[in-house]
Amino acid sequence: MLVLVSYDVSFEDEGGKRRLRRIAKVCQDFGQRVQYSVFECVVDPAQWTRLRHRLLEEYDEERDSLRFYFLGKNWQRRVEQHGSGSSYDPETDTLIL
């Protein structure tokens, strides 16, 4: 299933920049950045559980926000890409680490 993850991290406290880096790193472990604070993550149910758990451990619920959008298994029909930047298909594109 495709889960779109977006986040907004507050910089009003000293830990904001650190939380931002950690949240981005967790998202990168599971998906592809499509905008600065938005990631597309193709995950199975077990991976989704781990992703959600790790993100909820990193954010500050009093200062930050996390949003999850579930596009399901047939997500290809629900996503349109327009404008600059190349489109990324996590199921067919090769990712070299």
Short mmCIF file of C-alpha atoms in Angstrom, two decimals:
data_model
loop_
_atom_site.label_atom_id
_atom_site.label_comp_id
_atom_site.label_asym_id
_atom_site.label_seq_id
_atom_site.Cartn_x
_atom_site.Cartn_y
_atom_site.Cartn_z
CA MET A 1 0.00 0.00 0.00
CA LEU A 2 1.12 3.55 -0.60
CA VAL A 3 1.17 5.86 2.41
CA LEU A 4 1.87 9.54 1.93
CA VAL A 5 3.62 10.95 5.00
CA SER A 6 3.80 14.68 5.66
CA TYR A 7 5.16 16.48 8.67
CA ASP A 8 5.65 19.93 10.13
CA VAL A 9 8.27 20.31 12.85
CA SER A 10 8.43 23.36 15.09
CA PHE A 11 11.75 25.17 15.56
CA GLU A 12 10.55 27.09 18.63
CA ASP A 13 12.60 24.86 20.92
CA GLU A 14 16.21 23.64 20.76
CA GLY A 15 15.26 20.10 19.73
CA GLY A 16 13.34 21.13 16.61
CA LYS A 17 16.18 20.77 14.12
CA ARG A 18 17.18 17.42 15.60
CA ARG A 19 13.59 16.12 15.43
CA LEU A 20 13.33 17.31 11.82
CA ARG A 21 16.47 15.38 10.83
CA ARG A 22 15.35 12.25 12.68
CA ILE A 23 11.84 12.28 11.20
CA ALA A 24 13.26 12.77 7.69
CA LYS A 25 15.69 9.88 8.26
CA VAL A 26 12.88 7.54 9.35
CA CYS A 27 10.86 8.49 6.26
CA GLN A 28 13.89 7.93 4.02
CA ASP A 29 14.27 4.43 5.49
CA PHE A 30 10.80 3.56 4.17
CA GLY A 31 10.16 5.74 1.14
CA GLN A 32 11.04 8.43 -1.34
CA ARG A 33 11.01 12.18 -0.67
CA VAL A 34 8.68 13.90 -3.15
CA GLN A 35 8.69 17.35 -1.52
CA TYR A 36 10.62 18.82 1.39
CA SER A 37 8.39 17.39 4.13
CA VAL A 38 6.43 14.83 2.09
CA PHE A 39 7.35 11.19 1.45
CA GLU A 40 5.74 8.41 -0.58
CA CYS A 41 6.17 5.09 1.21
CA VAL A 42 5.14 1.77 -0.35
CA VAL A 43 4.87 -0.52 2.66
CA ASP A 44 3.28 -3.78 3.71
CA PRO A 45 1.28 -3.89 6.98
CA ALA A 46 4.31 -4.87 9.10
CA GLN A 47 6.45 -2.10 7.61
CA TRP A 48 3.62 0.40 8.13
CA THR A 49 3.46 -0.56 11.81
CA ARG A 50 7.23 0.00 12.20
CA LEU A 51 7.17 3.27 10.24
CA ARG A 52 4.30 4.69 12.28
CA HIS A 53 5.85 3.57 15.58
CA ARG A 54 9.22 5.13 14.76
CA LEU A 55 7.69 8.42 13.63
CA LEU A 56 5.48 8.69 16.70
CA GLU A 57 8.58 8.16 18.87
CA GLU A 58 10.42 11.05 17.19
CA TYR A 59 7.86 13.84 16.98
CA ASP A 60 6.72 16.17 19.78
CA GLU A 61 2.93 16.00 19.91
CA GLU A 62 2.73 19.42 21.59
CA ARG A 63 4.76 21.22 18.88
CA ASP A 64 4.88 19.10 15.70
CA SER A 65 2.37 17.46 13.39
CA LEU A 66 2.36 14.26 11.36
CA ARG A 67 -0.20 13.34 8.69
CA PHE A 68 -0.67 9.99 7.00
CA TYR A 69 -2.67 9.56 3.79
CA PHE A 70 -3.50 6.00 2.79
CA LEU A 71 -3.75 5.54 -0.97
CA GLY A 72 -3.99 1.75 -0.79
CA LYS A 73 -2.84 -0.94 -3.20
CA ASN A 74 -4.26 0.66 -6.36
CA TRP A 75 -2.47 3.92 -5.75
CA GLN A 76 -1.18 4.28 -9.34
CA ARG A 77 -4.67 5.34 -10.47
CA ARG A 78 -4.87 7.94 -7.71
CA VAL A 79 -1.56 9.76 -8.24
CA GLU A 80 -0.93 12.38 -10.92
CA GLN A 81 2.45 14.09 -11.41
CA HIS A 82 2.57 17.57 -13.00
CA GLY A 83 5.31 20.13 -13.31
CA SER A 84 9.03 19.97 -12.72
CA GLY A 85 10.75 16.98 -11.22
CA SER A 86 10.77 13.48 -12.50
CA SER A 87 8.12 11.03 -11.48
CA TYR A 88 9.22 8.12 -9.30
CA ASP A 89 7.53 4.72 -9.36
CA PRO A 90 8.66 2.80 -6.28
CA GLU A 91 7.50 -0.51 -7.72
CA THR A 92 9.43 -0.33 -11.01
CA ASP A 93 12.27 2.18 -10.58
CA THR A 94 15.59 0.91 -9.31
CA LEU A 95 16.95 2.57 -6.20
CA ILE A 96 20.72 2.29 -5.75
CA LEU A 97 22.05 2.87 -2.26
#
